[in-house]
Amino acid sequence: MIMTNSKPRRPTKPRLSAFAAQLLEQWRRLAMPTSEANIIVAVSGGADSTALLLALNELIKTDKLQLDLTVAHLDHGLRPESRKDALWVKELAQGLGFDVAVARANLKTAPGAKKKSENLEQAARKARYEFLFKTAVKKHADYVLTAHTLDDQAETILMRLIRGSAAEGLSGTPAIRRLKSDADVLLVRPLIAWAHRGDTEEYCRVHQIDFRLDEMNEDEGFSRVRVRKQLLPLMKSFNNRVVEALSRTANLLNEDAEALANEADRLLELALVESKNIETKVPSLSVSVLLQSPAAVRRRALREWILRSRGDLKRLEMVHLVAVEKLLEGDRGGRIAELPDGLKVTRKRGMLELSGKKGLKMRPVTTRIRWG
Amino acid sequence: MIMTNSKPRRPTKPRLSAFAAQLLEQWRRLAMPTSEANIIVAVSGGADSTALLLALNELIKTDKLQLDLTVAHLDHGLRPESRKDALWVKELAQGLGFDVAVARANLKTAPGAKKKSENLEQAARKARYEFLFKTAVKKHADYVLTAHTLDDQAETILMRLIRGSAAEGLSGTPAIRRLKSDADVLLVRPLIAWAHRGDTEEYCRVHQIDFRLDEMNEDEGFSRVRVRKQLLPLMKSFNNRVVEALSRTANLLNEDAEALANEADRLLELALVESKNIETKVPSLSVSVLLQSPAAVRRRALREWILRSRGDLKRLEMVHLVAVEKLLEGDRGGRIAELPDGLKVTRKRGMLELSGKKGLKMRPVTTRIRWG
């Protein structure tokens, strides 16, 4: 370095690592608080979550962020080593000076846990998010962080593609969403838009932290592991930056889905006609108004109508929406489309009516929080 | 079969094969003419195009369709056997009583054909479509048929996904489009929405027609062949009906893209402000109008503005559109976004102006013809 200026050198602060600098940049992009916030960080002990914790520690120690972190770890109790993992995470977090919340799940007797590995994975996920939510409430935290990476995002998109998802599914996992639809705690994934799994492993190595290996991440009985170990490597042989390509596609499709959801909300408002149907209390929809919009908007409006009437979309498939759409064709009334759980849509006097289940009522629009 | 009725049997017509019946159903769905039409069928001699020709022949012989078919075959001259293929197609078509148009391309000296196999494939494709167009003009035909299948569709979608395409790219290949943007001849793919490659091979076997094998379809130097031979089989191990799943996704994304394109057209009309820029004759766009729409619509409107001004979208990438979008941020004018070929967009007095190339003028909207 050539010094053109002979002023005495000031003692320099330790330079921020590239990984922590990128995390900070993303932190600002997501409009996350930089001070006076209680934040829960989910740490399994794997490379991704360990790197996230270490990088947050780096940003706190260099005074870029002033946050109160609580490290949360749920021991799923599915592997013999899981107790050691829990202990390892606890010692790492305490060594860094953070609060720790560790709990143990008993998934083997959980009612939702069937024998099949995919079901067990789902039950584990459900228990984990429930634990994170409870920890957030206990610690008065508004944010829960998880360490999903760009690679996780690519895997999610491919799994949804294999099932034949629409734009919403192919939008992947959002960087921010509500942890529960009826609570204000936000689930934030500050690595998902930029960090590769290789980056997190490298960052741990530089810090000489020997992260834990999760054997479930190696078990090819899980579709996700096969996507990671077989499908993505094959796709990389076509395009070495396929993970970035998938993420870019997901972001574009997310923007499409958002624009169409807003159009669908507008259409739904126009199509809603106060119903005199006392049984259901769900306003009917005007067929002629629905027919003015293109299929992409109409289908989303119908879906939103069913969601807000029933409270969820459980077991609702594309075939059901297509059946409801068929009712819009022609002039004939009296026709019925069957939905799951005994729900049905009837075309009557130029209206679509929803009925067949108690507790149907029009709920307010749920705010969509999501950005990349 | 138990006859409950003792009327004498009438001689029954030969029953339509399932393959031909499905083709007829799709034919009606695509609103294709059932009589008095000249139609070109592109036949390479492979299983797909041979099955298409045989099934059309079945529909004509059973009087379901009254059409004048011309079988078109371009000998690309890339393989030693290609002359034999041409002869085989000619004899098959003449044996069935159809007109034949055969020509030979000289791709090796074509200016567009570089050494790389992918470029050669593109040059072959271009020569083939040019030949089909000329044949259609000569025969006064309004339709050119090609035999792309559901499997071809899945391959196309995966190749686009690997590159990181948006909804338009992932919509796949349309069942109907104009063969050239400035001509009325339609390119129709009557198999693409339903027929598997296995169906076409089976149909040829049942007719004891020994279709030709195209060695280019086996050469794993082509990305498409690797998608077919490696990627799709791996994806089928996750979901045996992944080809159908990809096609369903493509149809949904196509509907999304169409709805957003219509929104973008409306936005563009609103944002266009007559420009006094004599050099370009391209109307400017109002920044404040553009800002009222979501990114998904705005980006498509900007793309359409550039398309209609320049006449094509050659070398225009997402990065260019993102650069133009950046001009919309903040209040400051005088900023410039560079596009390919020396074109540029300048923000000036609340407007976006396009300049930098001769021959810029606003062209009329091109009709989008596409349905599945």
XYZ file of C-alpha atoms in Angstrom:
744
model
C 0.000 0.000 0.000
C 1.438 3.375 -1.000
C 0.754 6.065 1.572
C 0.476 9.493 -0.024
C -0.328 10.994 3.319
C 2.109 10.928 6.226
C -0.428 11.344 9.082
C 0.153 8.880 11.912
C -1.938 5.738 11.569
C -4.906 5.439 13.850
C -5.490 2.066 15.470
C -7.906 0.345 13.060
C -10.969 -1.584 14.161
C -10.951 -5.248 13.163
C -12.377 -5.438 9.662
C -15.814 -6.978 9.281
C -15.765 -10.383 7.593
C -17.406 -10.554 4.154
C -20.037 -12.933 5.536
C -21.005 -10.618 8.411
C -20.959 -7.603 6.062
C -23.415 -9.344 3.723
C -25.603 -10.301 6.658
C -25.640 -6.665 7.791
C -26.553 -5.492 4.300
C -29.447 -7.961 4.162
C -30.442 -6.980 7.724
C -30.888 -3.388 6.565
C -32.683 -4.420 3.377
C -35.195 -6.348 5.478
C -35.687 -3.240 7.645
C -34.721 -5.182 10.778
C -34.071 -3.248 14.004
C -30.403 -2.458 14.649
C -30.818 -1.775 18.347
C -33.025 -2.399 21.374
C -34.680 -5.562 20.125
C -35.112 -9.022 21.611
C -34.395 -11.599 18.975
C -34.614 -15.386 19.019
C -32.055 -17.267 16.899
C -32.881 -20.896 16.133
C -29.601 -22.838 16.272
C -29.473 -26.574 15.502
C -25.704 -26.695 15.684
C -25.330 -27.308 11.934
C -23.103 -25.081 9.787
C -25.888 -22.711 8.654
C -27.320 -21.783 12.037
C -23.914 -21.771 13.724
C -22.622 -19.341 11.074
C -25.690 -17.139 11.517
C -25.104 -17.007 15.284
C -21.364 -16.312 14.907
C -21.974 -13.568 12.338
C -24.591 -11.907 14.552
C -22.069 -12.102 17.381
C -19.476 -10.452 15.125
C -21.927 -7.627 14.294
C -22.789 -7.159 17.982
C -19.151 -7.203 19.133
C -18.186 -4.652 16.451
C -21.121 -2.508 17.568
C -22.930 -2.642 14.217
C -25.966 -4.115 15.968
C -27.163 -3.701 19.534
C -29.462 -6.661 20.082
C -30.498 -9.022 22.869
C -30.168 -12.493 21.426
C -31.639 -15.686 22.796
C -30.333 -18.881 21.258
C -33.144 -21.443 20.943
C -32.546 -25.138 20.380
C -35.117 -27.913 20.303
C -33.762 -31.397 20.888
C -36.076 -33.543 18.756
C -34.808 -36.660 20.516
C -34.695 -38.603 17.274
C -30.988 -39.480 17.313
C -28.700 -40.772 20.087
C -26.364 -37.757 19.629
C -29.123 -35.191 19.935
C -28.470 -34.580 23.649
C -24.842 -33.849 22.857
C -25.921 -31.404 20.135
C -28.140 -29.582 22.619
C -25.282 -29.357 25.101
C -22.903 -28.154 22.385
C -25.269 -25.359 21.313
C -25.822 -24.347 24.942
C -22.085 -24.086 25.630
C -21.412 -22.184 22.387
C -24.172 -19.654 23.118
C -23.201 -19.186 26.755
C -19.551 -18.825 25.760
C -20.601 -15.938 23.503
C -22.626 -14.445 26.352
C -26.148 -15.011 25.010
C -29.273 -16.358 26.700
C -30.182 -19.923 25.862
C -33.506 -21.757 25.663
C -33.255 -25.510 25.181
C -36.141 -27.970 25.257
C -36.673 -31.602 24.376
C -39.539 -32.821 22.183
C -41.024 -36.278 22.437
C -41.958 -36.845 18.832
C -42.148 -40.597 18.938
C -45.463 -40.490 20.767
C -46.749 -37.323 19.138
C -50.177 -37.983 17.590
C -49.189 -36.457 14.230
C -46.035 -38.553 13.889
C -46.598 -41.580 11.691
C -43.953 -44.101 10.845
C -43.013 -42.671 7.490
C -39.938 -40.485 7.612
C -41.611 -37.597 5.764
C -44.360 -37.457 8.390
C -41.785 -37.537 11.156
C -39.969 -34.653 9.458
C -43.216 -32.668 9.377
C -43.964 -33.401 13.023
C -40.432 -32.322 13.991
C -40.869 -29.095 12.058
C -44.204 -28.381 13.703
C -42.804 -28.996 17.202
C -39.799 -26.777 16.433
C -41.861 -23.803 15.277
C -44.211 -24.193 18.249
C -41.177 -24.111 20.583
C -39.756 -21.052 18.795
C -43.069 -19.242 19.109
C -43.348 -20.002 22.833
C -39.759 -18.883 23.379
C -40.458 -15.614 21.525
C -43.510 -14.948 23.706
C -41.574 -15.732 26.885
C -38.682 -13.429 25.882
C -40.957 -10.656 24.523
C -39.216 -11.032 21.159
C -40.768 -9.750 17.935
C -38.406 -11.702 15.689
C -37.395 -15.340 15.309
C -34.449 -16.001 12.982
C -33.770 -19.230 11.139
C -30.697 -19.944 9.024
C -32.219 -21.199 5.763
C -29.824 -20.594 2.872
C -30.051 -20.029 -0.852
C -29.487 -23.784 -1.257
C -32.490 -24.554 0.977
C -34.484 -22.164 -1.194
C -33.450 -23.981 -4.392
C -34.393 -27.330 -2.819
C -37.814 -26.011 -1.790
C -38.521 -24.670 -5.270
C -37.545 -27.965 -6.905
C -39.683 -29.994 -4.482
C -42.668 -27.773 -5.262
C -41.974 -27.963 -8.998
C -41.932 -31.753 -8.844
C -45.419 -31.586 -7.345
C -46.631 -29.190 -10.058
C -47.119 -26.038 -7.962
C -48.408 -22.689 -9.193
C -46.540 -19.365 -8.895
C -47.252 -19.108 -5.149
C -45.513 -22.416 -4.425
C -42.639 -21.684 -6.772
C -42.075 -18.352 -5.009
C -40.232 -20.436 -2.438
C -39.746 -19.506 1.183
C -40.138 -15.813 2.015
C -37.358 -13.936 3.813
C -39.991 -12.553 6.216
C -43.407 -13.797 7.205
C -45.546 -13.992 10.315
C -44.597 -16.993 12.461
C -48.332 -17.574 13.057
C -51.118 -16.004 11.051
C -52.786 -14.650 14.206
C -49.691 -13.307 16.005
C -47.270 -10.448 15.408
C -44.025 -12.387 15.839
C -42.104 -12.373 12.551
C -40.136 -15.310 11.236
C -37.054 -13.937 9.464
C -34.559 -15.816 7.269
C -31.679 -13.393 6.830
C -29.495 -15.861 4.853
C -32.046 -17.154 2.357
C -31.518 -14.503 -0.326
C -27.733 -14.757 -0.620
C -25.808 -17.302 1.514
C -24.676 -20.643 0.091
C -24.181 -23.654 2.300
C -20.515 -23.480 1.331
C -20.326 -19.925 2.728
C -21.656 -20.946 6.122
C -19.287 -23.920 6.374
C -16.348 -21.713 5.384
C -17.319 -19.057 7.934
C -17.459 -21.686 10.702
C -14.067 -23.066 9.662
C -12.461 -19.602 9.699
C -13.756 -19.226 13.274
C -12.424 -22.711 14.053
C -15.853 -23.808 15.199
C -16.428 -27.466 14.520
C -20.159 -27.401 13.729
C -22.339 -30.470 14.309
C -23.481 -32.789 11.529
C -27.152 -33.675 11.425
C -27.548 -37.235 10.222
C -31.095 -36.473 9.094
C -29.459 -34.161 6.560
C -27.684 -37.202 5.118
C -30.619 -39.646 5.072
C -31.702 -40.110 1.457
C -35.036 -41.450 2.667
C -36.020 -37.776 2.837
C -36.997 -36.236 -0.509
C -35.213 -33.026 0.434
C -31.934 -34.833 0.994
C -32.244 -36.543 -2.401
C -32.965 -33.194 -4.035
C -29.805 -31.860 -2.369
C -27.545 -34.849 -3.033
C -28.781 -35.961 -6.462
C -31.039 -33.499 -8.279
C -29.264 -30.197 -7.597
C -25.794 -31.583 -8.466
C -27.176 -32.895 -11.782
C -28.773 -29.510 -12.506
C -25.486 -27.781 -11.658
C -23.880 -29.798 -14.462
C -26.134 -27.806 -16.846
C -25.690 -24.440 -15.135
C -23.184 -24.021 -12.349
C -25.223 -21.109 -10.967
C -28.551 -22.946 -11.012
C -29.145 -22.205 -7.317
C -29.047 -18.474 -8.067
C -31.167 -19.013 -11.196
C -33.864 -20.792 -9.143
C -33.829 -18.042 -6.541
C -34.174 -15.378 -9.249
C -37.127 -17.243 -10.764
C -38.700 -17.549 -7.305
C -38.398 -13.791 -6.729
C -39.960 -12.963 -10.094
C -42.815 -15.429 -9.573
C -43.338 -14.002 -6.094
C -43.769 -10.535 -7.587
C -46.216 -11.977 -10.121
C -48.177 -13.782 -7.407
C -48.360 -10.615 -5.292
C -49.624 -8.473 -8.161
C -52.238 -11.100 -9.036
C -53.276 -11.502 -5.384
C -53.933 -7.754 -5.204
C -55.981 -7.940 -8.402
C -57.861 -10.910 -6.939
C -58.636 -8.941 -3.751
C -60.076 -6.139 -5.866
C -62.128 -8.600 -7.921
C -63.413 -10.286 -4.769
C -64.566 -6.951 -3.335
C -66.437 -6.225 -6.577
C -67.949 -9.706 -6.817
C -69.113 -9.963 -3.186
C -72.860 -9.513 -2.915
C -74.504 -9.503 0.501
C -76.147 -12.872 0.879
C -79.474 -13.556 2.544
C -78.362 -17.098 3.211
C -78.782 -17.222 7.002
C -77.212 -20.661 7.375
C -73.835 -19.585 6.051
C -73.456 -15.826 6.536
C -70.979 -15.961 3.672
C -71.651 -13.334 1.023
C -72.279 -14.793 -2.430
C -70.253 -13.904 -5.520
C -71.670 -12.377 -8.686
C -71.030 -14.647 -11.680
C -71.097 -11.760 -14.153
C -68.464 -9.817 -12.191
C -66.206 -12.886 -11.916
C -66.413 -13.426 -15.663
C -64.897 -10.012 -16.359
C -61.475 -11.073 -15.067
C -58.880 -13.410 -16.587
C -58.628 -16.952 -15.211
C -55.433 -16.238 -13.244
C -57.152 -13.494 -11.221
C -60.528 -15.231 -10.929
C -59.067 -18.454 -9.595
C -57.162 -16.571 -6.910
C -60.304 -14.626 -5.947
C -62.266 -17.877 -5.577
C -59.464 -19.334 -3.486
C -59.421 -16.244 -1.223
C -63.226 -16.418 -0.881
C -62.991 -20.038 0.320
C -60.031 -19.241 2.593
C -61.740 -16.313 4.263
C -65.025 -18.226 4.606
C -63.600 -21.440 5.980
C -60.542 -20.088 7.788
C -58.093 -22.407 6.028
C -57.391 -24.079 2.701
C -56.859 -27.600 4.031
C -57.162 -30.278 1.338
C -58.311 -27.715 -1.241
C -56.731 -28.747 -4.539
C -56.630 -27.204 -7.989
C -59.335 -29.702 -9.141
C -61.790 -28.131 -6.688
C -61.143 -24.629 -8.004
C -61.491 -25.892 -11.565
C -64.854 -27.437 -10.596
C -66.020 -24.098 -9.151
C -64.828 -22.322 -12.310
C -66.894 -24.736 -14.432
C -70.005 -23.369 -12.689
C -69.288 -20.015 -14.313
C -69.711 -21.438 -17.825
C -73.083 -21.097 -19.541
C -76.306 -19.735 -18.086
C -77.681 -22.703 -16.223
C -78.139 -22.421 -12.441
C -78.716 -25.135 -9.867
C -75.343 -26.748 -10.453
C -73.047 -27.720 -7.576
C -69.269 -28.088 -7.138
C -68.117 -30.239 -4.218
C -65.247 -29.076 -2.018
C -63.434 -31.037 0.741
C -65.100 -31.527 4.158
C -68.664 -31.517 2.817
C -68.430 -27.910 1.657
C -70.116 -27.066 -1.629
C -70.541 -24.174 -4.029
C -73.923 -23.776 -5.760
C -74.710 -21.573 -8.730
C -78.117 -19.971 -8.158
C -79.686 -16.932 -9.847
C -76.398 -15.603 -11.216
C -74.590 -16.070 -7.890
C -72.120 -18.545 -6.410
C -73.124 -19.604 -2.878
C -70.953 -21.442 -0.368
C -72.632 -23.800 2.125
C -72.552 -27.188 3.813
C -70.578 -26.573 6.973
C -71.174 -24.813 10.260
C -69.023 -21.899 11.287
C -68.727 -20.417 7.818
C -68.309 -16.665 7.991
C -66.374 -14.077 6.078
C -63.120 -13.309 7.907
C -61.105 -10.130 7.367
C -58.293 -10.116 4.827
C -55.064 -11.434 6.319
C -52.141 -9.134 5.712
C -49.543 -10.634 3.446
C -46.094 -9.874 4.760
C -43.400 -11.047 2.480
C -40.423 -9.554 0.800
C -37.114 -10.799 -0.415
C -71.243 -59.132 -24.793
C -74.864 -59.873 -23.874
C -77.329 -58.648 -26.481
C -80.646 -57.758 -24.884
C -81.965 -56.685 -28.237
C -82.340 -59.109 -31.134
C -82.204 -56.595 -34.012
C -79.826 -57.714 -36.743
C -76.341 -56.276 -36.286
C -75.412 -53.431 -38.567
C -71.927 -53.525 -40.008
C -69.963 -51.435 -37.499
C -67.434 -48.827 -38.542
C -63.897 -49.572 -37.365
C -63.579 -48.102 -33.897
C -61.380 -45.036 -33.549
C -58.112 -45.731 -31.704
C -57.693 -44.039 -28.318
C -54.775 -42.019 -29.700
C -56.749 -40.698 -32.681
C -59.768 -40.010 -30.450
C -57.613 -37.884 -28.131
C -56.126 -36.058 -31.093
C -59.652 -35.301 -32.357
C -60.688 -34.007 -28.927
C -57.672 -31.706 -28.798
C -58.316 -30.663 -32.422
C -61.779 -29.429 -31.421
C -60.469 -27.779 -28.251
C -57.981 -25.801 -30.351
C -60.856 -24.745 -32.659
C -59.068 -26.227 -35.671
C -61.026 -26.588 -38.952
C -62.548 -30.022 -39.506
C -63.029 -29.625 -43.263
C -61.849 -27.729 -46.314
C -58.446 -26.712 -45.000
C -54.952 -27.088 -46.393
C -52.651 -28.221 -43.625
C -48.899 -28.826 -43.553
C -47.667 -31.637 -41.272
C -43.971 -31.563 -40.422
C -42.753 -35.181 -40.373
C -39.165 -36.082 -39.485
C -39.843 -39.792 -39.529
C -39.428 -40.142 -35.754
C -42.134 -41.763 -33.624
C -43.883 -38.495 -32.651
C -44.403 -37.028 -36.116
C -45.087 -40.414 -37.687
C -47.803 -41.079 -35.096
C -49.297 -37.623 -35.703
C -49.449 -38.310 -39.442
C -50.926 -41.800 -38.969
C -53.551 -40.524 -36.525
C -54.558 -37.700 -38.885
C -54.808 -40.302 -41.612
C -57.048 -42.401 -39.344
C -59.305 -39.390 -38.699
C -59.481 -38.594 -42.422
C -60.174 -42.200 -43.473
C -62.941 -42.488 -40.848
C -64.389 -39.207 -42.137
C -63.964 -37.349 -38.840
C -61.826 -34.761 -40.623
C -61.880 -33.629 -44.257
C -58.485 -32.031 -44.756
C -55.892 -31.638 -47.493
C -52.609 -32.647 -45.910
C -49.134 -31.939 -47.219
C -46.336 -33.819 -45.514
C -43.250 -31.601 -45.206
C -39.777 -32.935 -44.494
C -36.521 -31.014 -44.416
C -33.397 -33.109 -44.829
C -30.869 -31.218 -42.690
C -28.040 -33.147 -44.318
C -26.251 -33.573 -41.004
C -26.183 -37.369 -40.890
C -25.340 -39.974 -43.539
C -28.770 -41.627 -43.105
C -30.699 -38.396 -43.598
C -31.328 -39.044 -47.309
C -32.830 -42.407 -46.399
C -35.064 -40.745 -43.817
C -36.319 -38.288 -46.441
C -37.072 -41.105 -48.839
C -38.822 -43.092 -46.086
C -41.075 -40.144 -45.181
C -41.856 -39.520 -48.853
C -42.883 -43.136 -49.424
C -44.973 -43.277 -46.245
C -46.831 -40.079 -47.152
C -47.403 -41.067 -50.775
C -48.563 -44.514 -49.676
C -51.218 -42.794 -47.544
C -52.150 -40.600 -50.514
C -50.900 -37.233 -49.263
C -48.883 -34.534 -51.023
C -45.228 -34.358 -50.076
C -42.734 -31.485 -49.906
C -39.130 -32.516 -49.302
C -36.117 -30.208 -49.388
C -32.487 -30.415 -48.393
C -30.751 -27.801 -46.228
C -27.059 -27.076 -46.433
C -26.438 -26.135 -42.832
C -22.710 -26.705 -42.828
C -22.124 -23.521 -44.790
C -25.002 -21.514 -43.299
C -23.667 -18.268 -41.808
C -25.476 -18.839 -38.481
C -24.073 -22.328 -37.958
C -21.063 -22.319 -35.667
C -19.155 -25.403 -34.687
C -20.841 -25.931 -31.346
C -23.603 -28.508 -31.432
C -26.115 -26.187 -29.738
C -25.614 -23.572 -32.445
C -25.998 -26.201 -35.120
C -29.236 -27.318 -33.487
C -30.489 -23.710 -33.584
C -29.507 -23.275 -37.225
C -31.284 -26.542 -38.106
C -34.383 -25.353 -36.299
C -34.346 -22.004 -38.097
C -33.932 -23.637 -41.524
C -36.747 -26.080 -40.722
C -39.250 -23.379 -39.737
C -38.302 -21.289 -42.774
C -38.940 -24.308 -45.001
C -42.287 -24.995 -43.277
C -43.343 -21.386 -43.774
C -42.436 -21.425 -47.482
C -44.274 -24.714 -47.943
C -47.368 -23.264 -46.239
C -47.313 -20.227 -48.530
C -46.873 -22.408 -51.617
C -49.749 -24.698 -50.598
C -52.034 -21.850 -49.401
C -52.120 -23.489 -45.995
C -53.136 -21.576 -42.864
C -51.782 -24.212 -40.472
C -48.464 -25.958 -39.934
C -48.506 -28.880 -37.491
C -45.543 -30.157 -35.515
C -45.575 -33.232 -33.283
C -44.106 -31.882 -30.021
C -45.288 -33.979 -27.080
C -45.898 -33.492 -23.374
C -42.360 -34.822 -22.814
C -40.913 -32.145 -25.115
C -42.885 -29.607 -23.095
C -41.415 -30.875 -19.799
C -37.905 -30.726 -21.277
C -38.427 -27.148 -22.473
C -39.690 -26.034 -19.057
C -36.733 -27.626 -17.277
C -34.215 -26.067 -19.687
C -35.763 -22.650 -19.079
C -35.847 -23.231 -15.321
C -32.155 -24.091 -15.323
C -31.502 -20.694 -16.935
C -33.675 -18.889 -14.355
C -36.573 -17.826 -16.591
C -39.603 -15.807 -15.519
C -43.242 -16.924 -15.887
C -43.223 -16.332 -19.658
C -40.353 -18.757 -20.206
C -41.755 -21.326 -17.792
C -45.071 -21.236 -19.661
C -43.348 -23.559 -22.107
C -44.263 -23.986 -25.738
C -47.774 -22.848 -26.708
C -50.153 -25.233 -28.484
C -50.865 -22.468 -31.030
C -48.889 -19.439 -32.091
C -48.167 -17.510 -35.261
C -45.386 -19.156 -37.266
C -44.005 -15.661 -37.986
C -45.009 -12.536 -36.118
C -45.890 -10.741 -39.372
C -47.808 -13.552 -41.124
C -51.138 -15.278 -40.527
C -49.915 -18.872 -40.789
C -50.428 -20.617 -37.433
C -48.008 -23.115 -35.941
C -50.062 -25.758 -34.120
C -48.824 -28.510 -31.789
C -51.812 -30.800 -31.340
C -49.930 -33.373 -29.217
C -48.187 -31.050 -26.749
C -50.962 -30.909 -24.142
C -51.512 -34.651 -23.726
C -49.391 -37.154 -25.708
C -46.421 -38.912 -24.130
C -43.531 -40.123 -26.214
C -44.503 -43.647 -25.140
C -47.976 -43.124 -26.668
C -46.586 -42.160 -30.062
C -44.181 -45.113 -30.125
C -46.982 -47.480 -29.133
C -49.300 -46.066 -31.799
C -46.618 -46.585 -34.483
C -46.026 -50.151 -33.293
C -49.737 -50.985 -33.404
C -49.727 -49.775 -37.013
C -46.600 -51.854 -37.626
C -44.773 -48.779 -38.845
C -41.082 -48.958 -38.066
C -40.376 -45.267 -37.382
C -36.893 -43.808 -37.920
C -34.453 -43.069 -35.111
C -32.824 -39.654 -35.087
C -29.294 -39.976 -33.772
C -29.320 -36.297 -32.765
C -31.995 -37.325 -30.274
C -29.452 -39.654 -28.674
C -26.442 -37.321 -28.621
C -25.861 -36.224 -25.025
C -23.808 -33.306 -26.306
C -27.178 -31.569 -26.613
C -28.583 -30.183 -23.351
C -32.074 -31.256 -24.342
C -30.996 -34.865 -24.742
C -29.357 -34.811 -21.295
C -32.517 -33.326 -19.808
C -34.461 -36.194 -21.418
C -32.028 -38.995 -20.575
C -30.795 -37.917 -17.144
C -32.768 -35.115 -15.493
C -36.351 -36.168 -16.233
C -35.770 -39.829 -15.218
C -34.290 -38.629 -11.902
C -37.271 -36.323 -11.350
C -39.642 -39.196 -12.156
C -38.099 -41.083 -9.232
C -39.628 -38.364 -7.011
C -42.975 -38.134 -8.825
C -43.837 -40.609 -11.544
C -46.193 -38.050 -13.099
C -43.685 -35.185 -13.076
C -44.167 -34.592 -16.817
C -47.852 -33.858 -16.208
C -46.955 -31.776 -13.141
C -44.585 -29.602 -15.191
C -47.196 -29.149 -17.903
C -49.807 -28.135 -15.308
C -47.391 -25.602 -13.814
C -46.652 -24.259 -17.302
C -50.363 -23.761 -18.011
C -50.931 -21.936 -14.729
C -47.895 -19.695 -15.239
C -49.067 -19.012 -18.782
C -52.395 -17.778 -17.442
C -50.545 -15.614 -14.925
C -48.284 -14.181 -17.626
C -51.257 -13.411 -19.870
C -53.167 -11.607 -17.123
C -50.068 -9.575 -16.232
C -49.347 -8.790 -19.897
C -52.849 -7.369 -20.232
C -52.316 -5.285 -17.091
C -48.988 -4.125 -18.506
C -50.630 -3.082 -21.783
C -53.117 -0.974 -19.830
C -50.329 0.560 -17.746
C -48.303 1.331 -20.869
C -51.271 3.131 -22.461
C -51.662 5.226 -19.310
C -47.953 5.962 -18.984
C -47.346 6.909 -22.633
C -46.972 10.627 -23.027
C -46.559 12.130 -26.493
C -42.916 12.976 -26.820
C -41.475 16.005 -28.586
C -38.246 14.118 -29.096
C -37.934 14.347 -32.894
C -34.903 12.090 -33.056
C -36.688 9.079 -31.685
C -40.411 9.477 -32.297
C -40.899 7.156 -29.336
C -43.401 8.482 -26.802
C -41.944 8.932 -23.321
C -43.323 7.263 -20.211
C -44.593 9.091 -17.147
C -42.605 8.096 -14.056
C -45.473 8.864 -11.690
C -47.886 6.648 -13.638
C -45.378 3.771 -13.722
C -44.912 4.015 -9.965
C -48.603 3.297 -9.336
C -48.273 -0.317 -10.485
C -46.602 -3.312 -8.811
C -43.153 -4.375 -10.045
C -44.491 -7.399 -11.933
C -46.731 -5.220 -14.108
C -44.302 -2.303 -14.424
C -41.425 -4.478 -15.601
C -43.609 -6.028 -18.299
C -44.793 -2.581 -19.430
C -41.177 -1.385 -19.745
C -40.315 -4.524 -21.702
C -43.252 -3.992 -24.061
C -42.254 -0.322 -24.519
C -38.752 -1.376 -25.582
C -40.106 -4.192 -27.782
C -42.527 -1.938 -29.604
C -39.951 0.835 -29.978
C -37.085 -1.300 -31.209
C -39.015 -4.047 -32.963
C -37.339 -6.879 -31.046
C -35.933 -7.794 -27.644
C -32.567 -9.117 -28.818
C -29.979 -9.287 -26.053
C -32.311 -7.528 -23.607
C -31.768 -9.163 -20.207
C -33.375 -8.798 -16.816
C -30.391 -6.654 -15.662
C -31.314 -4.025 -18.247
C -34.904 -3.839 -17.043
C -33.688 -3.631 -13.446
C -31.440 -0.718 -14.466
C -34.400 1.086 -16.063
C -36.479 0.424 -12.933
C -33.740 2.010 -10.806
C -34.344 5.263 -12.682
C -37.815 5.341 -11.158
C -36.434 5.590 -7.621
C -36.084 9.012 -6.032
C -36.682 12.395 -7.646
C -33.425 13.038 -9.453
C -33.512 13.375 -13.259
C -30.635 13.258 -15.741
C -29.831 9.630 -14.964
C -29.294 7.082 -17.736
C -29.742 3.303 -18.050
C -27.809 1.617 -20.854
C -29.517 -1.037 -22.982
C -27.907 -3.331 -25.610
C -26.955 -1.937 -29.059
C -26.245 1.596 -27.843
C -29.847 2.178 -26.804
C -30.413 4.143 -23.616
C -33.203 5.266 -21.327
C -32.908 8.712 -19.732
C -34.959 10.069 -16.869
C -35.780 13.711 -17.612
C -38.448 15.983 -16.094
C -40.485 13.107 -14.652
C -40.324 11.113 -17.886
C -38.420 8.108 -19.215
C -37.071 8.717 -22.732
C -35.685 6.117 -25.099
C -32.953 7.152 -27.545
C -29.630 6.295 -29.109
C -30.537 4.366 -32.240
C -32.021 5.217 -35.593
C -35.303 3.669 -36.669
C -36.909 3.841 -33.245
C -40.667 4.233 -33.552
C -43.659 2.976 -31.683
C -45.052 -0.107 -33.419
C -48.593 -1.399 -32.952
C -49.299 -4.042 -30.325
C -48.704 -7.529 -31.691
C -51.596 -9.878 -31.074
C -50.746 -12.652 -28.669
C -52.200 -15.912 -29.881
C -51.700 -18.716 -27.464
C -53.840 -21.244 -25.787
C -53.326 -24.660 -24.463
